[in-house]
Short mmCIF file of C-alpha atoms and ligand atoms in Angstrom, two decimals:
data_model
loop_
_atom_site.label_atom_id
_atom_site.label_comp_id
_atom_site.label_asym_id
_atom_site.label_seq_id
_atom_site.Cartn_x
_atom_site.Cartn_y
_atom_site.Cartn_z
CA UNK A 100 -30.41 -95.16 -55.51
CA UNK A 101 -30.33 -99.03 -54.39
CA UNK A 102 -30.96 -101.33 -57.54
CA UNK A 103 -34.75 -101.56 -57.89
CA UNK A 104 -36.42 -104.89 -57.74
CA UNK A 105 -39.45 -105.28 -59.01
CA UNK A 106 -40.44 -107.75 -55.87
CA UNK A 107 -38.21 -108.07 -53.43
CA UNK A 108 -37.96 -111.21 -52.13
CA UNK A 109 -34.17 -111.11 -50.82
CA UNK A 110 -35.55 -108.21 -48.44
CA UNK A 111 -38.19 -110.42 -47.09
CA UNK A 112 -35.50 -113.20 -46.18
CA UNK A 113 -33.00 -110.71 -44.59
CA UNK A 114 -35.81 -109.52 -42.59
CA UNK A 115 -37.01 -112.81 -41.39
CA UNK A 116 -34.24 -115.02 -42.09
CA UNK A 117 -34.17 -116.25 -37.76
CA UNK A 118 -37.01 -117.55 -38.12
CA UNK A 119 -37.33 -119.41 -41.42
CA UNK A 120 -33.89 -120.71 -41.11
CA UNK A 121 -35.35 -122.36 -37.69
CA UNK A 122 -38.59 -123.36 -38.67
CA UNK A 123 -36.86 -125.03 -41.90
CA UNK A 124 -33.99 -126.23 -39.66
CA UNK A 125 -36.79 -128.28 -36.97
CA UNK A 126 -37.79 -129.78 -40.52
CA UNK A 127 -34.76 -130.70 -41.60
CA UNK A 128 -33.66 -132.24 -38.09
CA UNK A 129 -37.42 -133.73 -37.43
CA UNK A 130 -37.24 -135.46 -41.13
CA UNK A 131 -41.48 -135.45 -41.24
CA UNK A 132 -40.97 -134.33 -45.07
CA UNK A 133 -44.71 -135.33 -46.09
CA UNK A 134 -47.60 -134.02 -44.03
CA UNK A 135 -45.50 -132.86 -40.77
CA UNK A 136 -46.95 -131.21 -38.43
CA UNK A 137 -46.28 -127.94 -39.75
CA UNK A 138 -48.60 -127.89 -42.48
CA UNK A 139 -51.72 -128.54 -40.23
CA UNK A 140 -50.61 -125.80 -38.11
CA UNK A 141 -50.42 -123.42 -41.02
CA UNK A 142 -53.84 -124.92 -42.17
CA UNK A 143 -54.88 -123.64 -38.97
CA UNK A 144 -53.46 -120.14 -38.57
CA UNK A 145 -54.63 -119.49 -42.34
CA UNK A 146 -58.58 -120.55 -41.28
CA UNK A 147 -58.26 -118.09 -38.31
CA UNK A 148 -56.36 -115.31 -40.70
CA UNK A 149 -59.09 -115.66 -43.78
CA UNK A 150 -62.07 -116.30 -41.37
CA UNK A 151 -63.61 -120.03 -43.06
CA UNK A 152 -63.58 -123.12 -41.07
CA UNK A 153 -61.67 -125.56 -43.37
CA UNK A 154 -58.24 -124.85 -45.16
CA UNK A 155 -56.85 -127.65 -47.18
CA UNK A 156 -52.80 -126.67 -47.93
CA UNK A 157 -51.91 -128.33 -51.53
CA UNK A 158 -49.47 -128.08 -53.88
CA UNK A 159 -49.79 -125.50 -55.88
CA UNK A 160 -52.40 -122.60 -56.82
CA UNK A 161 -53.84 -124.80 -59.86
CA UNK A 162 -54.11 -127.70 -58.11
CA UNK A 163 -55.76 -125.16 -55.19
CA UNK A 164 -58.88 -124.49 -58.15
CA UNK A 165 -59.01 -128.35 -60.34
CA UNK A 166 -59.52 -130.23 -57.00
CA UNK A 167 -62.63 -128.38 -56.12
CA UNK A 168 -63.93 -128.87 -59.48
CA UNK A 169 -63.14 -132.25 -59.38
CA UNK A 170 -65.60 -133.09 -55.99
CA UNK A 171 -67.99 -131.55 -57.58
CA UNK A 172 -68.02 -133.19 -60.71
CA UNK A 173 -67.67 -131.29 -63.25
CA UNK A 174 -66.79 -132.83 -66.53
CA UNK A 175 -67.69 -132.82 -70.28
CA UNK A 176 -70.84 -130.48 -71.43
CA UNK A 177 -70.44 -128.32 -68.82
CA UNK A 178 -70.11 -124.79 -68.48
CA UNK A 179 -67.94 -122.83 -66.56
CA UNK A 180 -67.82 -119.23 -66.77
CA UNK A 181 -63.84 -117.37 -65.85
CA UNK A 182 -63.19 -113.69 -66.80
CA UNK A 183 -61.09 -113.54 -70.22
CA UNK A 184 -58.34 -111.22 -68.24
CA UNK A 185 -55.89 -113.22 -65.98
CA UNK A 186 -53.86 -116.19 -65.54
CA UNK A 187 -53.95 -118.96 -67.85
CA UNK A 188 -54.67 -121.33 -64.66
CA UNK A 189 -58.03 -119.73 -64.40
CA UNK A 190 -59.41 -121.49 -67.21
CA UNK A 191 -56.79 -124.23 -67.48
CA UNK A 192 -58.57 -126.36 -64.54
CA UNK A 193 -61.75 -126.26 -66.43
CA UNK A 194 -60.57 -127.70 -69.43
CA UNK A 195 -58.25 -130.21 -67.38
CA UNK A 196 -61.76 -131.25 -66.14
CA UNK A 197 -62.84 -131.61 -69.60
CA UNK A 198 -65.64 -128.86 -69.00
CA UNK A 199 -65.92 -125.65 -71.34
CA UNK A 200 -64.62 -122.47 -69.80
CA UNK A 201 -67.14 -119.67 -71.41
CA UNK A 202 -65.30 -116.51 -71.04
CA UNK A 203 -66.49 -113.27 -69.52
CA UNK A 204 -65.34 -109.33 -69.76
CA UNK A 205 -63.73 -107.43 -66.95
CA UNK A 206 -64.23 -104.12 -65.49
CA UNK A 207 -61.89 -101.29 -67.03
CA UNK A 208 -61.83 -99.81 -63.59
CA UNK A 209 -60.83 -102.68 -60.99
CA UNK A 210 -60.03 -105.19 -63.68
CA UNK A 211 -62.33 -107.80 -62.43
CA UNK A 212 -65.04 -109.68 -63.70
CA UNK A 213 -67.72 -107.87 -64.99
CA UNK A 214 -71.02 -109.06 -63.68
CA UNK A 215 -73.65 -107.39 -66.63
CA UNK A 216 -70.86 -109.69 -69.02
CA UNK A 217 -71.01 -112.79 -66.73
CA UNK A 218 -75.23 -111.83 -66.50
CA UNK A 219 -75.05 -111.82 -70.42
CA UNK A 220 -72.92 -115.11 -71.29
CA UNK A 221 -75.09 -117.32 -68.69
CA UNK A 222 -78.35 -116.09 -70.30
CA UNK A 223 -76.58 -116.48 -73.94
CA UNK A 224 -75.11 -120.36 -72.50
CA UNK A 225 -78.66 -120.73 -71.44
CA UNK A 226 -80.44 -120.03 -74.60
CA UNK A 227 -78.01 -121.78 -76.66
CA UNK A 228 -78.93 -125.29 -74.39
CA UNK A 229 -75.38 -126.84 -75.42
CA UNK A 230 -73.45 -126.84 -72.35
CA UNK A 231 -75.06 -126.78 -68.81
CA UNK A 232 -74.30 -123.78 -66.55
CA UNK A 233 -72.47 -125.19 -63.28
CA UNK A 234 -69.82 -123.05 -61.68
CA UNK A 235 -68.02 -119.68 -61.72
CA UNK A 236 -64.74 -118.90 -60.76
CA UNK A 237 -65.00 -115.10 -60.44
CA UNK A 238 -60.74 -113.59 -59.79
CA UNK A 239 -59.08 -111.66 -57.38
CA UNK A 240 -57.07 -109.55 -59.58
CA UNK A 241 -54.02 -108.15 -58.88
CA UNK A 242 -54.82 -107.84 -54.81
CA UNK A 243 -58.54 -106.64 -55.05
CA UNK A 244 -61.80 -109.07 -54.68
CA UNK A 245 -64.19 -109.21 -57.44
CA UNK A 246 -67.76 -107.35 -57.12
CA UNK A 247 -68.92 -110.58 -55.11
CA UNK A 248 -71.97 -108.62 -53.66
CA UNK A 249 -73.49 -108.82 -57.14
CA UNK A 250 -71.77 -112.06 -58.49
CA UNK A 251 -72.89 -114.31 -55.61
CA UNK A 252 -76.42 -112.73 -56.08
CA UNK A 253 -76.34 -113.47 -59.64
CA UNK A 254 -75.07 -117.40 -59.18
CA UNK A 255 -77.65 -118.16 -56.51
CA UNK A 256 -80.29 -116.67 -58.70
CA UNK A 257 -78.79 -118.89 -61.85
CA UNK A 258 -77.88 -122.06 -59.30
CA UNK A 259 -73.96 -121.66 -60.29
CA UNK A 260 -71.41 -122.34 -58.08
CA UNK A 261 -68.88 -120.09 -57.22
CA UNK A 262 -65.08 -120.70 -56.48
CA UNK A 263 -63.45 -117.18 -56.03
CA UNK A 264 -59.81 -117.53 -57.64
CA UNK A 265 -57.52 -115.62 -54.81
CA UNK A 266 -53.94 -116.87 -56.15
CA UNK A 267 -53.62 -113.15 -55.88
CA UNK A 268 -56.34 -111.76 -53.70
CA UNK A 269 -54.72 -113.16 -50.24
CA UNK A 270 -54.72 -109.92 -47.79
CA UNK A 271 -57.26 -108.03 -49.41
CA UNK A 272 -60.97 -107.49 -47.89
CA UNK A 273 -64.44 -106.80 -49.12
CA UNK A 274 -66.96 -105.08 -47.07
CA UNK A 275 -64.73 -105.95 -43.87
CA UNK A 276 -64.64 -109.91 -44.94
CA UNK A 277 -61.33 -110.99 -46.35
CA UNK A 278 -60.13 -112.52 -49.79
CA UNK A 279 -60.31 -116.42 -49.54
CA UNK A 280 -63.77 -116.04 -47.46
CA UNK A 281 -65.99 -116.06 -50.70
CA UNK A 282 -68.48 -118.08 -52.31
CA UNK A 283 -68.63 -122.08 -51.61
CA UNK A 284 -64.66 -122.40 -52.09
CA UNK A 285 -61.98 -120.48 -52.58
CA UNK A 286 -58.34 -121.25 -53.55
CA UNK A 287 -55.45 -119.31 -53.23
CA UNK A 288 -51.65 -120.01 -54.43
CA UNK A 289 -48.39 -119.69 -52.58
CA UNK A 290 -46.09 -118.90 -55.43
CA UNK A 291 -43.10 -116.80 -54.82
CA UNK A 292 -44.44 -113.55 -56.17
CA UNK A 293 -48.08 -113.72 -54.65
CA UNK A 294 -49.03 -111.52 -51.79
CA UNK A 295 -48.15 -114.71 -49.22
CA UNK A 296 -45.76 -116.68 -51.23
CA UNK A 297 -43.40 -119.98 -50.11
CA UNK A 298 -39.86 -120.61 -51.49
CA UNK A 299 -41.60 -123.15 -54.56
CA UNK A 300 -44.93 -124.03 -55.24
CA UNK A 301 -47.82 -123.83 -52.67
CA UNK A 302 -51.54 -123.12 -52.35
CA UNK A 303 -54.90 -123.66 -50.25
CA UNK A 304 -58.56 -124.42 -50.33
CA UNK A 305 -61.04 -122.79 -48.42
CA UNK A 306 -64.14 -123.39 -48.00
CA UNK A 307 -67.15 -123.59 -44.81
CA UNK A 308 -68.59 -126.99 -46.30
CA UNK A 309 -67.72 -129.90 -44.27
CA UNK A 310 -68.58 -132.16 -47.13
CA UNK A 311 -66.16 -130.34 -49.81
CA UNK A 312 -63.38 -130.35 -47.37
CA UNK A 313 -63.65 -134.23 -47.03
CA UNK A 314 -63.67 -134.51 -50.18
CA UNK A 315 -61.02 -132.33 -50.78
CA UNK A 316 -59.01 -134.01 -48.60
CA UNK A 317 -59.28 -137.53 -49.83
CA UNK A 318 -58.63 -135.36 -53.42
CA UNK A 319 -55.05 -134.23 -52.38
CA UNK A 320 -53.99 -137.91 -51.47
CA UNK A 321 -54.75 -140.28 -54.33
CA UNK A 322 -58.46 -140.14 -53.52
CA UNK A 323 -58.01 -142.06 -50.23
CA UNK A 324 -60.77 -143.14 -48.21
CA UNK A 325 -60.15 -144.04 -44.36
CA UNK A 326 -56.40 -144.48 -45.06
CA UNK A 327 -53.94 -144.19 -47.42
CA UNK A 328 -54.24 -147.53 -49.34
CA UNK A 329 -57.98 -147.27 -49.68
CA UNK A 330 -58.64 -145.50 -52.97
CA UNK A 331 -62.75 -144.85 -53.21
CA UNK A 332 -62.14 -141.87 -56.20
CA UNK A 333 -59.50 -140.18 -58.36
CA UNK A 334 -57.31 -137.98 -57.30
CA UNK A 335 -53.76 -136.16 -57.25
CA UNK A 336 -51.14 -136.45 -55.21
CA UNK A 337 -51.67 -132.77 -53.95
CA UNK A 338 -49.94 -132.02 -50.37
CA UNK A 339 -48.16 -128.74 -49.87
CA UNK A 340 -44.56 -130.04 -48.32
CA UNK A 341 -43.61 -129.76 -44.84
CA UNK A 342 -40.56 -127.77 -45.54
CA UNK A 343 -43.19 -125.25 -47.29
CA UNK A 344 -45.77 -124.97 -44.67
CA UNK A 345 -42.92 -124.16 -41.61
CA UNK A 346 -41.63 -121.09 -44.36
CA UNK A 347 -45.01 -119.67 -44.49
CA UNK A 348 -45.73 -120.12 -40.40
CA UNK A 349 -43.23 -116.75 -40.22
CA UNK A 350 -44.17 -115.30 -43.45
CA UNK A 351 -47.68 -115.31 -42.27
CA UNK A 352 -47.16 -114.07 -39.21
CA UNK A 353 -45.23 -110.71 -40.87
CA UNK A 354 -47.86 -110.52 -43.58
CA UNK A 355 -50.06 -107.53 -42.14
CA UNK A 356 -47.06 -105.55 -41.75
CA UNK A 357 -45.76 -106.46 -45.51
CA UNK A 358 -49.48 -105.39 -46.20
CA UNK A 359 -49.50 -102.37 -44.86
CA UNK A 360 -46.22 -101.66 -46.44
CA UNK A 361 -47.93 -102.19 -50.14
CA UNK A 362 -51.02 -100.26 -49.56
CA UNK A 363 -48.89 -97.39 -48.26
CA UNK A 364 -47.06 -97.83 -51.10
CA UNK A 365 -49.93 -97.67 -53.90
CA UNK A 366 -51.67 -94.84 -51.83
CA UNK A 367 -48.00 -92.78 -52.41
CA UNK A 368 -47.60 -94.11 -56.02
CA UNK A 369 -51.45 -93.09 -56.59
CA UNK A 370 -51.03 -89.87 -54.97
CA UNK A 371 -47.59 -88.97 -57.26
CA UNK A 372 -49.48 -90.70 -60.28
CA UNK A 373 -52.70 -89.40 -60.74
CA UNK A 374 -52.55 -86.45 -62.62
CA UNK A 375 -50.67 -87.68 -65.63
CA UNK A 376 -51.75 -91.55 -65.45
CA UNK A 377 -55.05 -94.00 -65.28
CA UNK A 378 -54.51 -95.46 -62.35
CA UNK A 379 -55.71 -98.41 -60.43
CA UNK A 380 -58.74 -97.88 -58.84
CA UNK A 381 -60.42 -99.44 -55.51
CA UNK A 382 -64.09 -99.15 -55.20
CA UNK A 383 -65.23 -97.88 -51.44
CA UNK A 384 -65.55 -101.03 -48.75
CA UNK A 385 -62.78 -102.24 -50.79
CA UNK A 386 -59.05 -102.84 -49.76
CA UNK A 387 -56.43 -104.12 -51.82
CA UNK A 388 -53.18 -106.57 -50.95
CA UNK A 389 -51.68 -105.18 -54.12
CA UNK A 390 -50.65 -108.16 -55.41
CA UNK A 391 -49.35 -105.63 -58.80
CA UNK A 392 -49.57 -101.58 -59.08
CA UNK A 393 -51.12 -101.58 -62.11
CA UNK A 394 -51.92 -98.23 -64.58
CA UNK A 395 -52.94 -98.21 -68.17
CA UNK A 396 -51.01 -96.25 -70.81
CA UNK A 397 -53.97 -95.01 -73.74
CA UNK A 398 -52.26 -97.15 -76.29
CA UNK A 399 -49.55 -100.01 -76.69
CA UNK A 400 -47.17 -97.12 -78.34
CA UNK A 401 -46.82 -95.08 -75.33
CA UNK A 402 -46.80 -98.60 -72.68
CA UNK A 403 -43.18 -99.41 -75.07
CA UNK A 404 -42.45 -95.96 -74.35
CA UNK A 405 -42.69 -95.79 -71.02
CA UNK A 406 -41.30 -99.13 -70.21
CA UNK A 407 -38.33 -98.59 -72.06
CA UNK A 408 -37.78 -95.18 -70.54
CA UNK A 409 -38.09 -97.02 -66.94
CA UNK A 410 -35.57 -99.76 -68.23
CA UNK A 411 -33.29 -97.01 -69.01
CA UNK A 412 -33.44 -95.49 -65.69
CA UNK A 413 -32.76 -98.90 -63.95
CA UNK A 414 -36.52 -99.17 -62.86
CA UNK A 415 -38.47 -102.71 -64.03
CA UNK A 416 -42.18 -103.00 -64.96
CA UNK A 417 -44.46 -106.18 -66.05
CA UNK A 418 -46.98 -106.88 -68.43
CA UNK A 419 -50.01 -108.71 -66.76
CA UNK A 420 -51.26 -109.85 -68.94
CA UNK A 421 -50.35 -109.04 -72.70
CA UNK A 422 -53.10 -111.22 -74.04
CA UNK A 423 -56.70 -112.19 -73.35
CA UNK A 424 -57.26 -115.98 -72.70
CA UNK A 425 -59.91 -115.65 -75.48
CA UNK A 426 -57.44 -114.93 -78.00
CA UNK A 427 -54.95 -117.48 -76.61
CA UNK A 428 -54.05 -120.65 -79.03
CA UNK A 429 -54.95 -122.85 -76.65
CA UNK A 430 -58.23 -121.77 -76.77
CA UNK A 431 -58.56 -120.89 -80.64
CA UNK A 432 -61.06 -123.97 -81.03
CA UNK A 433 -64.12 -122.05 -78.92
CA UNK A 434 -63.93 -119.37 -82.34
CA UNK A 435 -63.98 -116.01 -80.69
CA UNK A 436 -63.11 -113.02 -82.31
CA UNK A 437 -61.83 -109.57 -82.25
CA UNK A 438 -64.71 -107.06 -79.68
CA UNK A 439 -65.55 -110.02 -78.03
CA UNK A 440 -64.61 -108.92 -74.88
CA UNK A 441 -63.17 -104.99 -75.83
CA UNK A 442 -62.31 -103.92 -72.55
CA UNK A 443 -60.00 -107.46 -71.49
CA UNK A 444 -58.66 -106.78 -75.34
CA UNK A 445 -58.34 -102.91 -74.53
CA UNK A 446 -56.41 -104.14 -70.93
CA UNK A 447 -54.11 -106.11 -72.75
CA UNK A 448 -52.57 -103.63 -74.98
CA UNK A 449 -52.12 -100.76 -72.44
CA UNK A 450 -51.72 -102.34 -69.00
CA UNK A 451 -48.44 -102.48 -67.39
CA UNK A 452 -47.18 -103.01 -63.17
CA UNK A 453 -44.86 -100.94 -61.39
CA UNK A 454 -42.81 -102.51 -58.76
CA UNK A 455 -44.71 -103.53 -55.26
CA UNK A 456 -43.41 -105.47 -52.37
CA UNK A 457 -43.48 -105.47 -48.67
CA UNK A 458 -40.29 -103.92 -48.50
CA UNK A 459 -40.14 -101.39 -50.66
CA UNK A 460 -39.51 -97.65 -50.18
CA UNK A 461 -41.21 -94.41 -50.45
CA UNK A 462 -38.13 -93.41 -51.75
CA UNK A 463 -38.15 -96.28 -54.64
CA UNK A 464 -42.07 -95.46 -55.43
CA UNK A 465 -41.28 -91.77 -55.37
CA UNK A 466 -38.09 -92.26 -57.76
CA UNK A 467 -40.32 -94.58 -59.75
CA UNK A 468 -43.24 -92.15 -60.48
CA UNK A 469 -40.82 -88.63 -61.02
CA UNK A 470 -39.16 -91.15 -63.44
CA UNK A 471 -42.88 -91.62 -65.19
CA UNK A 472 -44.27 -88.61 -64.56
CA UNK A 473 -40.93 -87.44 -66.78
CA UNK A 474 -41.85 -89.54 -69.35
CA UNK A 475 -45.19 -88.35 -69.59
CA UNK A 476 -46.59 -86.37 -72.94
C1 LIG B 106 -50.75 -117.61 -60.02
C2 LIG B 106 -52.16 -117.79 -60.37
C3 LIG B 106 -52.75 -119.06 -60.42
C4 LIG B 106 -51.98 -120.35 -60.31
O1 LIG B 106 -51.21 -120.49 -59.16
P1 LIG B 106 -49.93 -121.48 -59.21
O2 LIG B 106 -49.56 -121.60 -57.76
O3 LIG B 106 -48.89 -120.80 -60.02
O4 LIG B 106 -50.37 -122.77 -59.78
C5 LIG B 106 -54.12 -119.12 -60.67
N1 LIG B 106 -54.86 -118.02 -60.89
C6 LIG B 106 -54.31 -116.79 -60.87
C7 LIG B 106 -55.20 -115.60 -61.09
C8 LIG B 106 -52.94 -116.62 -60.62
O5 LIG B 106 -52.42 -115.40 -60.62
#
């Protein structure tokens, strides 16, 4: 058995080394480091991929969800509601912003945000008159869309906005419509590890509003107005380099195949896995870009278990995520306490990911899931 990576990323180069090596080669030669003409070709072929009419390409997945928070205002006494069960960046932006991020449950099933919890902490927000409802930013957890059927029904009802959090959502679809395609924006990062990822940091906006993706745009350059060195509001300095944009022309282009390699992949690890383990589950109408194979041991004494018996038979897992933003130091101040949110809390002591690329084997996931089904009690 070949060493076992948990995501392959050598196998994706290999593969498609001809033509990232040329597209970063024309870079290299053309010298247009900063806002070549690569990225607005990308920005184009990821509108017509995702189905919205604007893409903005930016730096990085965090800057992808602060900048649309930033043109639309949202600052101090404000509410923004984020599930307690993903990446740090999720809530991050909304304290960057100098809002409140009022966390949420998840689902125990698709690990997404719940919407009776998000229903309950709006009406709770609400009542308490402290902070003013504004925005959600509902997450695309590990490959598979949130429930936005009943979120976006929810928001309009509340007048929230919604900015669906795809940093790991890219490929997967909802009732035919694909991840990056919901709500007023969406924002999606190009990381290394993500479903679509560049070689460094990378992201996009999406959104259908004209007005946002002005404003979006004067965001990522220092808040111009008609040029450069006309400033009319803050911003970043938030561009997605050239040299990132022409490696992600050819990585987007392979994507559906890399896809179909992942689902093919859980659908074999799901089929081996589910007599013996919880596995991941994905609601009909739903299909996931796997961004993580993720199962859920029934305590944090058998997840050491098992990971240690992978380790010892050369196979690596990950823990996303080991603990709920509610309990995180960072956010100690907002007082929250054990059963706040039981199921993100339950998540966080049992989950743990299997490895998923668009390269790997049914020989790896079958090796992977004798080796667990093995450890099993
Ligand atoms: C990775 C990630 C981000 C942040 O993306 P970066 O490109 O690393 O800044 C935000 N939200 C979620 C859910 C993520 O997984």
């Amino acid at each position: 058995m070949q060493k076992i990576e948990f995501n392959d990323l050598s196998a994706q180069y290999q593969k498609l080394k001809p033509e990232i090596d040329a597209g970063i080669a024309k870079v290299l030669e053309e010298c247009h480091f900063i806002s070549g003409p690569q990225v607005e070709e990308l920005e184009q072929a990821l509108c017509d991929y995702v189905g919205r009419k604007y893409c903005v390409a930016v730096s990085n997945g965090t800057d992808a969800l602060q900048m649309p928070l930033m043109a639309w205002g949202i600052g101090a006494g404000d509410a923004v509601f984020v599930p307690s069960f993903t990446f740090v960046a999720t809530a991050e932006v909304v304290s960057l912003m100098g809002a409140t991020p009022v966390f949420c449950d998840v689902k125990e099933d698709t690990f997404n945000l719940d919407p009776a919890s998000l229903k309950e902490q709006i009406e709770r927000v609400k009542a308490e008159g402290k902070l003013t409802p504004k925005a959600v930013i509902p997450v695309d957890l590990f490959g598979q869309t949130a429930d936005y059927d009943a979120i976006l029904s929810l928001c309009r009802e509340h007048g929230l906005l919604v900015m669906e959090d795809a940093a790991q959502g890219f490929g997967g679809t909802n009732n035919g419509h694909k991840a990056c395609s919901f709500g007023d924006v969406s924002a999606t990062s190009f990381f290394p590890a993500k479903p679509l990822g560049c070689y460094g940091d990378g992201g996009a906006i999406f959104t259908d509003d004209k007005e946002l993706y002005d404003l979006l745009v004067s965001i990522r350059v220092h808040g111009k107005g008609t040029f450069k060195y006309d400033n009319v509001r803050v911003g970043l300095n938030a561009r997605l380099d050239t040299l990132q944009a022409a490696i992600l022309l050819p990585k987007l282009r392979a994507f559906d195949e890399e896809n179909n390699t992942r689902i093919k992949a859980a659908e074999l690890y799901t089929s081996l896995l589910k007599d013996k383990f919880d596995i991941p589950v994905v609601p009909e109408n739903y299909v996931s870009s796997w961004a993580q194979y993720t199962i859920k041991a029934k305590s944090t004494e058998e997840r050491d278990r098992l990971i240690k018996g992978l380790q010892e038979k050369g196979i690596p897992s990950m823990i996303y995520y080991p603990k709920p933003l509610h309990f995180q130091k960072v956010y100690e101040d907002l007082g929250h306490k054990e059963g706040d949110f039981p199921v993100s809390e339950s998540l966080s002591q049992r989950v743990f990911s299997l490895p998923m690329h668009g390269y790997i084997t049914p020989e790896i996931v079958t090796y992977v899931a004798e080796a667990l089904n093995s450890l099993a009690e």
